[in-house]
mmCIF file of C-alpha atoms in Angstrom:
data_model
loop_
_atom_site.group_PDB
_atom_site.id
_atom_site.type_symbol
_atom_site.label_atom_id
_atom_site.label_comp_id
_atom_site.label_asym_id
_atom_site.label_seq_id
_atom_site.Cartn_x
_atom_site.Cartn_y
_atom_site.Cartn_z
ATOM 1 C CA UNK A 1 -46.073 24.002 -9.255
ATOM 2 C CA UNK A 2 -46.630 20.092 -8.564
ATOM 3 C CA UNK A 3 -43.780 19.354 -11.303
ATOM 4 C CA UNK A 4 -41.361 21.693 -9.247
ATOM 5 C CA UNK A 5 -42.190 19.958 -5.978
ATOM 6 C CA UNK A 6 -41.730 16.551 -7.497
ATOM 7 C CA UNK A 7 -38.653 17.339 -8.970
ATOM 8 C CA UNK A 8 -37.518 18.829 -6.011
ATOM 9 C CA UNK A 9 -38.055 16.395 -3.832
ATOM 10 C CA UNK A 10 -36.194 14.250 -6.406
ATOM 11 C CA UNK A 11 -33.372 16.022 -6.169
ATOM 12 C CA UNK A 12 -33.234 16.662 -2.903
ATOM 13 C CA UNK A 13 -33.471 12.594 -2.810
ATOM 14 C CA UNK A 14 -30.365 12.089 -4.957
ATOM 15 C CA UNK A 15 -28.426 14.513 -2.599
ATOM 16 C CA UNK A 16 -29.016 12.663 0.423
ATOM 17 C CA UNK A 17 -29.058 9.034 -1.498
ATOM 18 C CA UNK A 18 -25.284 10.214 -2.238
ATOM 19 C CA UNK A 19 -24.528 11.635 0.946
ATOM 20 C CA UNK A 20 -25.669 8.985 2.718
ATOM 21 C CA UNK A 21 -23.214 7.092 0.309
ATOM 22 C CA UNK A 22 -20.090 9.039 0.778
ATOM 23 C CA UNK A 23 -21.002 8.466 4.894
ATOM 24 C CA UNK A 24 -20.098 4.469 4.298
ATOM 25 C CA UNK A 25 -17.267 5.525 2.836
ATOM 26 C CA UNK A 26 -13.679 5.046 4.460
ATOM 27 C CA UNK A 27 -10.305 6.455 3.146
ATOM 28 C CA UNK A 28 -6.986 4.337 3.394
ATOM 29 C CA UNK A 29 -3.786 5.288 1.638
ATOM 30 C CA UNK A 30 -1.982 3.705 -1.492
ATOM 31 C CA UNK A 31 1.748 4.804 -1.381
ATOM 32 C CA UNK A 32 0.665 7.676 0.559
ATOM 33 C CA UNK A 33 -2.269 8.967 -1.867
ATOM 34 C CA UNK A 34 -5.846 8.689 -0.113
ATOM 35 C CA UNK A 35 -8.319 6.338 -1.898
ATOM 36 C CA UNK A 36 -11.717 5.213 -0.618
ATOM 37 C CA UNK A 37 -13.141 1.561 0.349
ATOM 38 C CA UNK A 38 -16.865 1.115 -0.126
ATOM 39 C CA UNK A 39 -18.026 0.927 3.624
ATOM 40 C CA UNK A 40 -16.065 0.333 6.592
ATOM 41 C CA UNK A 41 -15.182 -3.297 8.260
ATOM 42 C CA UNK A 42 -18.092 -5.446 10.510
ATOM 43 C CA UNK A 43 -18.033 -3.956 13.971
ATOM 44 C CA UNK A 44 -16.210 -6.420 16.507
ATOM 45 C CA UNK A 45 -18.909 -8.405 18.534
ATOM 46 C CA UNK A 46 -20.907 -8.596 16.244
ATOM 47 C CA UNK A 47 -21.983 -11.887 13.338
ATOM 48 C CA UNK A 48 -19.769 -12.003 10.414
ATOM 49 C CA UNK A 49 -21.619 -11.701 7.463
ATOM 50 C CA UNK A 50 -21.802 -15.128 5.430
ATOM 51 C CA UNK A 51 -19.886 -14.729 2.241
ATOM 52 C CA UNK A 52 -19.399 -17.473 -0.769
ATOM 53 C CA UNK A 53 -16.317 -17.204 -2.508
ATOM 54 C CA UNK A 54 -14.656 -19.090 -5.159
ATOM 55 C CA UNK A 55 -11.251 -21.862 -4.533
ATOM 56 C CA UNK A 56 -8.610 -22.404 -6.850
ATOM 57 C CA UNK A 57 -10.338 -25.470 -8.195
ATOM 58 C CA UNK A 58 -13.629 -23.279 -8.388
ATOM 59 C CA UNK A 59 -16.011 -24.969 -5.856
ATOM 60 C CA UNK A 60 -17.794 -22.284 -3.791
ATOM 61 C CA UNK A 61 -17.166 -22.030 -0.128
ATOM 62 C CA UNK A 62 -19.175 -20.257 2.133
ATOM 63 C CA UNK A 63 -18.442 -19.126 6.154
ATOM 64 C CA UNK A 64 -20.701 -21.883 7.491
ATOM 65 C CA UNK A 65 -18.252 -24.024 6.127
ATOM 66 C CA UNK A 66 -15.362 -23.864 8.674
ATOM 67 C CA UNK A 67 -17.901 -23.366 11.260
ATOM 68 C CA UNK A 68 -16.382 -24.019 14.715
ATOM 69 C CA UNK A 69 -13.149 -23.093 14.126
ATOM 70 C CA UNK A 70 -11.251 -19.706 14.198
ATOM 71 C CA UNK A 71 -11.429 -18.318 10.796
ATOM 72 C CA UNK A 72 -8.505 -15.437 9.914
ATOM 73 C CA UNK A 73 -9.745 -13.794 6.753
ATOM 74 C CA UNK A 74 -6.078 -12.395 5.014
ATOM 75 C CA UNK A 75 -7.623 -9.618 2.309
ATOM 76 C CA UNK A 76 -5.717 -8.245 -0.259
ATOM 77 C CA UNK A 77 -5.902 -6.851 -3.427
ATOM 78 C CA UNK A 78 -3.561 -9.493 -5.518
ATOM 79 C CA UNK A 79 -1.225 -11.700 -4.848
ATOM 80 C CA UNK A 80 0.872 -10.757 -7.826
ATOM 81 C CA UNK A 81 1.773 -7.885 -5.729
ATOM 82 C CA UNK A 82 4.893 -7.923 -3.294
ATOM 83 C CA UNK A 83 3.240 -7.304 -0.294
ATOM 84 C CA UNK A 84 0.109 -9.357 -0.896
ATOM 85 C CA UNK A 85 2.655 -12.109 -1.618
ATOM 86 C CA UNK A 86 4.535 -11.283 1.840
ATOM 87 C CA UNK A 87 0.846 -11.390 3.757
ATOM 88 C CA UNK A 88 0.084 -15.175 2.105
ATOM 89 C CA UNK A 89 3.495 -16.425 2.613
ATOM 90 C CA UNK A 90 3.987 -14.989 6.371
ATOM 91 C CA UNK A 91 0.179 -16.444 7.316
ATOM 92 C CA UNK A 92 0.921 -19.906 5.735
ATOM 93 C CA UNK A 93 3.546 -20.328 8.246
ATOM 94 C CA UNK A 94 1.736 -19.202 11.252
ATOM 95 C CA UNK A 95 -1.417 -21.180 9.938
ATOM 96 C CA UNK A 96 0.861 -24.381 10.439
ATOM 97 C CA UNK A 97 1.165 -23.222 14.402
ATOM 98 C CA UNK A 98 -2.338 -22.498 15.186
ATOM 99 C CA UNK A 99 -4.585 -25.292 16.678
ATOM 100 C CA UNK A 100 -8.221 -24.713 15.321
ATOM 101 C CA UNK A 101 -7.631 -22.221 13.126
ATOM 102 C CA UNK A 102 -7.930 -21.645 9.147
ATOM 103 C CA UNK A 103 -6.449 -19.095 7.365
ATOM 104 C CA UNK A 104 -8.454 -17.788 4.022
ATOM 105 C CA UNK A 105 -6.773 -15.706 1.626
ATOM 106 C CA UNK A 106 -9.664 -13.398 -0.211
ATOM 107 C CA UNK A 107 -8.283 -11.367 -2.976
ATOM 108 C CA UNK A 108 -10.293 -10.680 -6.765
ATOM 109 C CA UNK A 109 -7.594 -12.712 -8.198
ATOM 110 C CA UNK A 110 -9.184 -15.455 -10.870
ATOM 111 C CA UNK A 111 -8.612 -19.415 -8.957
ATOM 112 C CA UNK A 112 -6.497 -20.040 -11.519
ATOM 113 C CA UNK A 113 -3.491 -17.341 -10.519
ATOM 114 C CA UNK A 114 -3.987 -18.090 -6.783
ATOM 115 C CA UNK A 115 -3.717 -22.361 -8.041
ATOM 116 C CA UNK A 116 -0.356 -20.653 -9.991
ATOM 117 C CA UNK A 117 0.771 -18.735 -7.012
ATOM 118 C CA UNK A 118 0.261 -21.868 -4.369
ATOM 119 C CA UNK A 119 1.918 -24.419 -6.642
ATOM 120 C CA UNK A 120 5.007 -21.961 -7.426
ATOM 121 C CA UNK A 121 5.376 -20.811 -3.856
ATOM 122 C CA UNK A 122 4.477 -24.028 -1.916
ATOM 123 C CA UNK A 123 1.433 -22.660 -0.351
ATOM 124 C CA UNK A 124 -0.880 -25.390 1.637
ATOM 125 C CA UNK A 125 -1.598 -24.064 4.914
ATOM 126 C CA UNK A 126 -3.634 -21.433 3.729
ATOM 127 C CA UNK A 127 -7.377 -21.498 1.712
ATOM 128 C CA UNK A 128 -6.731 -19.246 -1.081
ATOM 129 C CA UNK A 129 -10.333 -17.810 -2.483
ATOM 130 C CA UNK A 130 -11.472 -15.707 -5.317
ATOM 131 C CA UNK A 131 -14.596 -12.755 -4.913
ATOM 132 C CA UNK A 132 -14.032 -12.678 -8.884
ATOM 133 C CA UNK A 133 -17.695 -13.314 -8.637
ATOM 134 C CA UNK A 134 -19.387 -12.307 -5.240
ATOM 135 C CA UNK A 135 -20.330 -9.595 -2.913
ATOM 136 C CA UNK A 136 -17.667 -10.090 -0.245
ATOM 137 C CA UNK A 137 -16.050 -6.330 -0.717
ATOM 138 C CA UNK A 138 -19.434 -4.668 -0.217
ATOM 139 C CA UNK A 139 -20.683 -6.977 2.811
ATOM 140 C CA UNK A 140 -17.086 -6.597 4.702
ATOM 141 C CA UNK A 141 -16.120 -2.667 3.385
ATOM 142 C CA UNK A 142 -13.197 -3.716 1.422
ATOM 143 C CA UNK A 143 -14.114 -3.147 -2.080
ATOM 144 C CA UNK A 144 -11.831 0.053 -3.431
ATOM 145 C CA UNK A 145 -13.902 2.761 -4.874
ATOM 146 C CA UNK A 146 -11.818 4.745 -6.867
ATOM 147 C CA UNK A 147 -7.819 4.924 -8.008
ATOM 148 C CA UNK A 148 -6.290 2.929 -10.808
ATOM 149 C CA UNK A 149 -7.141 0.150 -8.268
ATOM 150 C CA UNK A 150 -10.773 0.493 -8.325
ATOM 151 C CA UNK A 151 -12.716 -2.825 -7.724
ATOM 152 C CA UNK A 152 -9.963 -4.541 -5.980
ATOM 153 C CA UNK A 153 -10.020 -5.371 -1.950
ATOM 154 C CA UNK A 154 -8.238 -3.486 -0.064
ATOM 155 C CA UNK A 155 -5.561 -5.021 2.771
ATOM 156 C CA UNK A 156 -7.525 -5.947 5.771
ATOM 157 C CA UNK A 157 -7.555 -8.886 8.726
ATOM 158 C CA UNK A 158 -10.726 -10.040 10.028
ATOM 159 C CA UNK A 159 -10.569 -12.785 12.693
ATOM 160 C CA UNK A 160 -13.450 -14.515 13.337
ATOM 161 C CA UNK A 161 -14.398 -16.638 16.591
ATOM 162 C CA UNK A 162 -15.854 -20.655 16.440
ATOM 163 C CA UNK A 163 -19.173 -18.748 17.496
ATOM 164 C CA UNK A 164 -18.913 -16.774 14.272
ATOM 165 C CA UNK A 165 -18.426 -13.327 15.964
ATOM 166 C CA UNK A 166 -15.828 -10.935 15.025
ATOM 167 C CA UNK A 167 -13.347 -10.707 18.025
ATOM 168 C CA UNK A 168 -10.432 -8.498 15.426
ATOM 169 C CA UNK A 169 -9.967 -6.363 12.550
ATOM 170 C CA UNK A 170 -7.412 -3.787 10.783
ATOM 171 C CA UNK A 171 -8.131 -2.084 8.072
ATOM 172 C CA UNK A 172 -4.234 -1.723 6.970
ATOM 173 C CA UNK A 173 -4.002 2.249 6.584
ATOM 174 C CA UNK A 174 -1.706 2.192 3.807
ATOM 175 C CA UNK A 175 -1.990 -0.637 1.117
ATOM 176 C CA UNK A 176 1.346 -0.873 0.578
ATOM 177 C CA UNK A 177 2.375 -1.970 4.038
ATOM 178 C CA UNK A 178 1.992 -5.538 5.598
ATOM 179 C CA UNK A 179 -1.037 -5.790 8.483
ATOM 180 C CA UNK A 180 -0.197 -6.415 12.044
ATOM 181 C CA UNK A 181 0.578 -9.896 11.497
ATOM 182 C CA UNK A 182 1.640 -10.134 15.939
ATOM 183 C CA UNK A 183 -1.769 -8.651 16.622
ATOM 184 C CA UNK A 184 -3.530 -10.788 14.213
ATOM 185 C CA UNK A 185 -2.159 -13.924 16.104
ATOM 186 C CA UNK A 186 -2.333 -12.435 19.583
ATOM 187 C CA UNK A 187 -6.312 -12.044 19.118
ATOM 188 C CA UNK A 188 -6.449 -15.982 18.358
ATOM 189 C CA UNK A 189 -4.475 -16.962 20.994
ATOM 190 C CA UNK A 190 -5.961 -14.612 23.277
ATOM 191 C CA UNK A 191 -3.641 -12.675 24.420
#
């Protein structure tokens, strides 16, 4: 009788331990086909969770360093993609314009293609860093969960204030469109 109770209870433990895991769950779409992200995006107002992330000449960088500034976190899943290309090339040039602002391009791309990519493409506004080797997609629900693209980011804007609280986000609802780049800006400039 005990061994039925224990194993029920074990069960019963697995059921909700997975439950509770397809709860932090979110779905976007890729081409139109549903796929799910590992948790959801950091609520607005609130702290943005410290991250450490790897540069193209593989020195870690971590939130606290750009402290005080406006920080626009670009997440994609690769920028040998078309429209992950678009996102770093169209948020170089508004990096340029904004005063107090840096613009970090997070994708699970090795430093060595996103080195590649800047030198070919004349990239230099823009921090491009690596989560080949961190936690970022869990701690800021981008990490994709299933599809042929399982374990990449998916395409989301965070903006963070010089306090360090999150005043915008957008999960993009379909990977294979460009975020809100307008929107994006408008939140730094606050408008």
């Amino acid at each position: 009788m005990i061994k039925k109770i224990v194993l029920a209870t074990f069960l019963f433990g697995i059921s909700l331990s997975a439950f509770a895991q397809k709860m932090k769950e979110s779905t976007v779409l890729m081409g139109g086909n549903p796929i799910h992200i590992v948790g959801t995006l950091p609520k607005m107002d609130t702290k943005a969770p410290d991250f450490s992330l790897t540069d193209n000449k593989m020195q870690q960088q971590s939130l606290a360093d750009f402290k005080g500034k406006y920080v626009l976190l670009n997440i994609f899943p690769s920028v040998d993609t078309g429209v992950c290309s678009a996102s770093v090339r169209h948020f170089n040039e508004d990096a340029a314009k904004l005063p107090n602002t840096v613009v970090l391009c997070i994708s699970k791309d090795l430093p060595f293609a996103l080195k590649r990519f800047c030198g070919a493409e004349g990239i230099k506004n823009v921090t491009m860093l690596s989560d080949f080797r961190s936690d970022f997609g869990e701690k800021y629900g981008v990490k994709i969960a299933d599809s042929a693209m399982k374990g990449l980011l998916s395409r989301a804007v965070v903006i963070i204030n010089p306090e360090g609280k999150i005043i915008y986000e957008e999960q993009v609802s379909d990977i294979a469109h460009e975020p809100n780049y307008e929107a994006a800006i408008a939140a730094i400039n606050g408008k």
